[in-house]
Amino acid sequence: MHTIYNLLIQFASFGLRIVALFSNKMKLFVDGRKDVFEILQQKISLEDKTIWFHCASLGEFEQGVPIMEAMKKLKPNHKIVVSFFSPSGFENKKNTPLADAVVYLPMDTQLNAKRFIEAIHPSIALFVKYEFWPNYLFLLQKKNIPTLLVSGVFRENQIFFKSYGGFMRNALSTFKHFFVQEENSEILLKNIGFKNVTVSGDTRFDRVSHQIEMDNTLKFAEDFKGNSLCIVCGSTWPEDEVLLVNYINTSPENVKFIIAPHKIEADKIEDFRRKINKKSILHSDKDEVNISEYEVLIIDCIGLLGKLYSYADIAFVGGAAGKTGLHNILEPATFGVPIVIGKNYDEFPEAIRLRDLAGLYSVTNSEECSAILNKFITNANFRNQTGMICGHFVNKNTGATQKVVDYISVHFE
């Protein structure tokens, strides 16, 4: 099976190079991997001690951040290496001050794994949430480099739990310990013989809980909101905008909207603006106008959403109206803001739990979206009670980072 896997990886690598000729995103994926070993040679010496974090994309990086911060304190003489699989993670975080080197993870060939691990020679490797690359994992085990999974999530339909999944179960056996988000993942792992599992929770709770302690002031947002109620729509995709546009156009005069699209693409933003019959302004044009006169503010830059949620009375979190994946609901929840999302959230345990607590509401169409948003706007008690549930949900679920760090402190000093 290992031989077949290696052949498939080779075929996939070739296929991706072909696709990159026609796709800008895939071009980033392919071209970004060309300089990996040169970057590592420049930033990591043979004498350096390192800790390696692998994150599939941006969301996994956010889950890794609290542990990275803790490890910098616990092991200040170690350098942090962060690898990404996807362009969205790398392009957004390639200059993060948390890491000494940020690179794409080369494709999982035996040669790449050998070159990469020899280049960074980590004291410990931490894979965040998921992505299990057998050649890397087998080599880490062979070199006696302890490997942990943090904020892991497992589902019954994954290959590990199928009768034909023996090869991938062998890859799982390379992990010293699994820190998983919820009990179902623990049960699934134990059912296939893994006892080295701790239900630690999701490190994102620790990440977002610190946000409320920071200075979240944004003068333009303050001026824009004024005394109005504000709905912040974060990380929206076109499918989410279809749900929202009717309510935006028919909402009461005392309601304003801040919309932060997931992708900053000028043509798509303009398409959306043309569907809005209320007075709208782009963030990039805010200094040329009296922003308080506008009803819809569209954020055409990145990096502001975490602070913008502090101005929200209600949050709509994007990604679940389509199939792109629900974005971070914990960012608004930490500010005690009630949350509305689309219908596709079955793979996000935090959303399921918060829905069951009545802190989050899912909608399937624009009529349902308008109805719940209007209820939040017109019923202050309902809005405040729902927001309180969200704030308590975050506060009660912190501590995952400390469990991981305590384990590392005991076992890998």
XYZ file of C-alpha atoms in Angstrom:
413
model
C 0.000 0.000 0.000
C 2.865 2.376 0.750
C 4.166 1.917 -2.800
C 0.744 2.669 -4.265
C 0.468 5.770 -2.050
C 3.844 7.053 -3.265
C 2.807 6.546 -6.889
C -0.432 8.436 -6.280
C 1.488 11.339 -4.739
C 3.776 11.467 -7.774
C 0.792 11.486 -10.128
C -0.909 14.167 -8.032
C 2.211 16.352 -8.110
C 2.350 16.108 -11.891
C -1.363 16.811 -12.221
C -1.160 19.884 -10.004
C 1.576 21.345 -12.174
C -0.736 21.009 -15.175
C -3.678 22.571 -13.336
C -1.413 25.444 -12.218
C -1.181 26.561 -15.838
C -4.875 27.497 -15.697
C -5.477 28.396 -12.022
C -3.905 31.297 -10.136
C -4.558 29.629 -6.795
C -2.942 26.396 -7.912
C -0.044 28.390 -9.363
C 0.603 29.760 -5.882
C 0.357 26.208 -4.529
C 2.962 24.903 -6.994
C 5.300 27.892 -7.288
C 5.343 28.507 -3.538
C 6.927 25.121 -2.972
C 9.891 25.825 -5.256
C 11.764 27.941 -2.692
C 11.033 25.970 0.477
C 14.470 24.471 1.008
C 16.254 27.704 0.109
C 14.176 29.581 2.691
C 14.888 26.972 5.345
C 18.606 27.043 4.578
C 18.598 30.806 5.123
C 16.592 30.768 8.354
C 17.418 27.486 10.106
C 20.973 26.413 10.870
C 22.172 22.974 11.920
C 22.812 24.316 15.423
C 19.280 25.624 15.900
C 16.736 23.838 18.033
C 13.308 23.966 16.445
C 9.629 23.211 17.019
C 7.583 22.411 13.934
C 3.895 23.305 13.566
C 2.030 22.078 10.502
C -1.245 23.798 9.635
C -3.418 22.940 6.659
C -4.636 26.498 6.225
C -5.469 29.753 7.976
C -8.056 28.311 10.373
C -5.642 25.693 11.649
C -2.993 28.365 12.116
C -5.386 30.288 14.360
C -5.838 27.122 16.413
C -2.078 26.754 16.663
C -1.383 30.333 17.720
C -2.010 29.915 21.487
C 0.343 26.920 21.589
C 2.974 28.753 19.544
C 2.824 31.647 21.983
C 3.088 29.279 24.935
C 5.995 27.366 23.388
C 7.942 30.566 22.795
C 7.755 31.134 26.546
C 8.354 27.510 27.520
C 11.260 26.982 25.127
C 12.663 30.436 24.293
C 15.817 28.976 22.770
C 13.886 27.080 20.113
C 12.933 28.482 16.727
C 9.372 28.041 15.489
C 8.844 26.625 11.999
C 5.340 26.799 10.537
C 4.339 24.931 7.391
C 1.129 25.329 5.406
C -0.499 23.117 2.844
C -2.749 25.750 1.271
C -2.019 29.148 -0.298
C -4.696 30.871 1.807
C -2.791 29.993 4.963
C 0.685 30.755 3.675
C -0.134 33.981 1.852
C -1.902 35.425 4.895
C 0.660 34.391 7.511
C 4.017 34.217 5.722
C 5.246 37.222 7.706
C 3.840 36.304 11.107
C 6.155 37.367 13.947
C 5.257 34.175 15.809
C 7.431 32.038 13.534
C 11.098 32.122 12.581
C 10.358 30.391 9.285
C 7.079 30.034 7.388
C 6.968 27.767 4.340
C 4.724 25.598 2.243
C 4.875 21.918 3.111
C 6.432 20.112 0.146
C 4.367 17.294 -1.333
C 4.500 14.119 0.728
C 7.160 12.181 -1.163
C 9.817 10.224 0.690
C 12.557 12.486 -0.688
C 10.744 15.685 0.283
C 10.061 14.358 3.768
C 13.726 13.469 4.217
C 14.995 16.836 2.977
C 12.416 18.816 4.957
C 12.864 17.068 8.289
C 16.652 17.134 7.976
C 16.486 20.858 7.194
C 14.407 21.765 10.256
C 15.455 18.852 12.559
C 12.605 19.536 15.017
C 12.722 18.628 18.688
C 8.970 18.123 18.515
C 6.331 18.265 15.768
C 2.753 19.421 16.230
C 0.108 18.823 13.588
C -2.938 21.058 14.038
C -6.463 19.577 13.744
C -5.889 17.296 10.787
C -3.777 16.463 7.725
C -1.906 13.223 8.091
C 0.993 12.862 5.667
C 2.362 9.311 5.990
C 5.890 9.836 4.646
C 6.485 12.748 7.000
C 4.934 10.913 9.932
C 6.829 7.657 9.380
C 10.130 9.540 9.148
C 9.422 11.545 12.296
C 8.806 8.274 14.103
C 11.966 6.705 12.661
C 14.005 9.662 13.918
C 12.351 9.476 17.373
C 10.917 12.973 17.023
C 7.793 13.161 19.224
C 4.727 14.105 17.212
C 1.453 15.411 18.646
C -1.937 16.150 17.145
C -3.570 19.205 18.718
C -7.204 20.351 18.447
C -7.872 17.170 16.490
C -11.263 16.217 15.090
C -12.131 12.775 13.750
C -15.256 11.646 11.928
C -16.672 8.205 11.340
C -16.487 8.536 7.545
C -12.700 8.992 7.516
C -10.489 6.299 6.046
C -8.933 5.433 9.431
C -12.198 3.838 10.504
C -12.811 1.796 7.355
C -11.858 -1.855 6.859
C -9.472 -0.841 4.078
C -7.808 1.950 6.086
C -4.917 -0.061 7.560
C -2.192 2.005 5.891
C -3.558 5.262 7.267
C -4.100 3.698 10.698
C -0.381 2.875 10.620
C 0.286 6.557 9.947
C -1.808 7.470 12.997
C 0.287 5.133 15.127
C 3.241 7.510 14.732
C 1.616 10.074 17.046
C 2.766 10.100 20.652
C -0.487 11.684 21.771
C -3.775 12.960 20.382
C -5.377 16.067 21.840
C -8.905 16.119 20.440
C -11.717 18.633 20.595
C -14.591 16.417 21.670
C -15.526 13.010 23.066
C -16.707 11.502 19.786
C -13.173 11.792 18.391
C -11.811 10.067 21.488
C -14.327 7.227 21.111
C -13.494 6.739 17.426
C -9.761 6.551 18.158
C -10.196 4.179 21.071
C -12.382 1.916 18.947
C -9.411 1.307 16.641
C -6.976 0.760 19.483
C -5.561 4.185 20.327
C -5.550 4.907 24.051
C -3.133 7.850 23.981
C -5.955 10.379 23.665
C -6.935 13.423 25.721
C -10.131 15.417 25.207
C -8.549 18.836 25.577
C -11.039 21.003 23.724
C -10.348 23.521 20.987
C -7.402 25.913 21.372
C -9.365 28.543 19.462
C -11.328 29.216 22.652
C -8.058 30.290 24.272
C -7.173 32.344 21.219
C -10.422 34.298 21.077
C -10.755 34.698 24.841
C -7.682 36.952 24.770
C -9.226 39.169 22.081
C -11.673 40.717 24.517
C -8.752 41.850 26.703
C -7.096 43.715 23.820
C -7.666 47.228 22.530
C -10.301 46.642 19.864
C -10.904 50.307 19.079
C -11.456 51.171 15.421
C -12.363 54.839 15.093
C -13.946 54.438 11.663
C -16.212 51.631 12.943
C -17.221 53.766 15.909
C -18.081 56.694 13.625
C -19.932 54.453 11.199
C -22.065 52.727 13.829
C -23.006 55.760 15.887
C -26.163 54.952 17.857
C -27.452 52.369 15.406
C -27.643 48.632 15.858
C -24.904 46.947 13.859
C -24.857 43.569 12.107
C -21.316 42.431 11.293
C -21.186 39.880 8.486
C -17.802 38.198 8.644
C -15.955 36.082 6.058
C -18.899 36.029 3.681
C -19.034 34.234 0.356
C -21.487 34.907 -2.498
C -23.781 32.162 -1.149
C -23.958 34.001 2.178
C -24.661 37.298 0.463
C -27.677 35.734 -1.274
C -29.133 35.063 2.186
C -28.363 38.569 3.435
C -29.186 40.966 0.631
C -32.976 40.965 1.077
C -32.737 41.854 4.748
C -30.093 44.495 4.091
C -32.432 46.154 1.600
C -35.530 45.982 3.822
C -34.038 46.501 7.290
C -35.151 49.308 9.608
C -33.410 52.688 9.502
C -31.693 52.120 12.850
C -29.705 49.138 11.513
C -26.287 49.294 9.875
C -24.193 46.565 8.284
C -20.457 45.912 8.216
C -19.614 43.274 5.649
C -16.171 41.645 5.504
C -15.983 39.311 2.481
C -13.746 36.271 2.795
C -12.079 37.079 -0.508
C -11.145 40.624 -1.425
C -12.022 40.619 -5.109
C -13.034 44.014 -6.471
C -15.334 42.716 -9.210
C -17.300 40.471 -6.832
C -17.573 43.242 -4.248
C -18.963 45.585 -6.905
C -21.438 42.928 -8.032
C -22.681 42.693 -4.467
C -22.875 46.471 -4.048
C -25.082 46.728 -7.126
C -27.619 44.470 -5.403
C -27.772 46.742 -2.341
C -30.226 49.619 -2.500
C -28.918 51.264 0.647
C -26.068 53.732 0.808
C -22.807 51.769 0.854
C -19.122 52.645 1.161
C -15.872 50.724 0.878
C -13.378 50.769 3.713
C -10.734 51.974 1.251
C -12.874 55.079 0.506
C -13.835 55.860 4.094
C -11.480 58.824 4.536
C -13.069 60.717 1.645
C -16.580 60.827 3.108
C -18.586 61.327 6.267
C -18.851 57.637 7.071
C -21.707 58.109 9.544
C -24.027 58.930 6.628
C -23.699 55.432 5.184
C -25.707 52.319 6.048
C -23.467 49.586 4.655
C -19.690 49.441 5.097
C -17.784 46.861 3.049
C -14.325 45.936 4.310
C -12.055 45.533 1.290
C -8.920 44.655 3.265
C -7.895 41.906 5.681
C -6.979 41.822 9.356
C -9.820 43.840 10.919
C -12.572 41.298 11.502
C -11.572 40.264 15.023
C -11.884 43.858 16.202
C -14.966 44.614 14.124
C -16.931 41.958 15.992
C -16.585 44.103 19.114
C -18.915 46.614 17.407
C -21.496 43.972 16.502
C -24.924 43.648 18.078
C -25.489 40.612 15.856
C -23.037 38.568 13.792
C -23.567 36.642 10.596
C -20.616 34.281 10.091
C -20.022 33.143 6.539
C -19.011 29.907 4.892
C -21.916 27.662 5.849
C -24.341 28.814 3.172
C -22.159 27.042 0.608
C -19.610 24.241 0.807
C -16.480 26.292 1.565
C -16.627 25.622 5.312
C -17.944 27.644 8.224
C -15.617 30.361 9.439
C -14.727 31.138 13.034
C -17.881 31.584 15.124
C -15.842 31.944 18.310
C -14.555 35.390 17.350
C -17.962 37.047 17.719
C -19.022 34.685 20.510
C -16.250 35.912 22.787
C -17.785 39.400 22.655
C -21.179 38.013 23.687
C -22.694 38.510 20.232
C -25.562 36.303 18.962
C -24.687 34.434 15.779
C -26.453 33.479 12.559
C -24.961 31.059 10.011
C -25.961 29.056 6.940
C -27.055 25.421 6.913
C -23.829 23.475 6.253
C -22.123 23.191 9.617
C -22.304 19.484 10.482
C -18.500 19.169 10.516
C -18.031 21.982 13.032
C -18.598 20.675 16.576
C -18.407 24.128 18.168
C -21.314 25.298 15.989
C -23.396 22.261 16.850
C -22.789 22.751 20.558
C -23.573 26.459 20.449
C -26.728 25.804 18.428
C -27.859 23.287 21.048
C -27.341 25.962 23.698
C -29.435 28.436 21.664
C -26.558 30.849 21.135
C -26.437 30.263 17.383
C -29.137 30.047 14.722
C -28.846 28.357 11.337
C -30.835 29.466 8.280
C -31.485 27.732 4.973
C -32.818 30.602 2.863
C -33.159 34.368 2.761
C -36.625 34.315 4.339
C -35.344 32.467 7.405
C -32.329 34.753 7.531
C -34.487 37.878 7.461
C -36.815 36.464 10.106
C -34.125 35.676 12.682
C -32.219 38.906 12.066
C -35.426 40.884 12.465
C -36.209 39.064 15.699
C -32.785 39.980 17.058
C -33.266 43.607 16.011
C -36.751 44.034 17.446
C -36.400 41.946 20.617
C -33.590 43.309 22.800
C -34.134 40.700 25.521
C -33.824 37.849 23.023
C -30.723 39.452 21.519
C -29.023 40.022 24.853
C -29.874 36.582 26.239
C -28.552 34.848 23.113
C -25.366 36.904 23.237
C -24.866 36.040 26.884
C -25.046 32.345 26.024
C -22.285 32.886 23.440
C -20.002 34.685 25.887
C -20.445 32.001 28.552
C -19.805 29.299 25.947
C -16.348 30.700 25.231
C -15.480 31.273 28.886
C -16.403 27.711 29.886
C -14.348 26.066 27.161
C -10.917 27.634 27.555
C -7.925 25.653 28.762
C -7.001 23.414 25.817
C -3.657 25.142 25.345
C -2.593 24.554 28.925
C -3.324 20.829 28.660
C -1.036 20.534 25.641
C 1.707 22.640 27.201
C 1.547 20.700 30.483
C 1.967 17.447 28.570
C 4.948 18.807 26.667
C 6.518 20.135 29.857
C 6.307 16.730 31.532
C 7.306 14.492 28.638
C 9.720 16.496 26.484
C 11.913 18.623 28.697
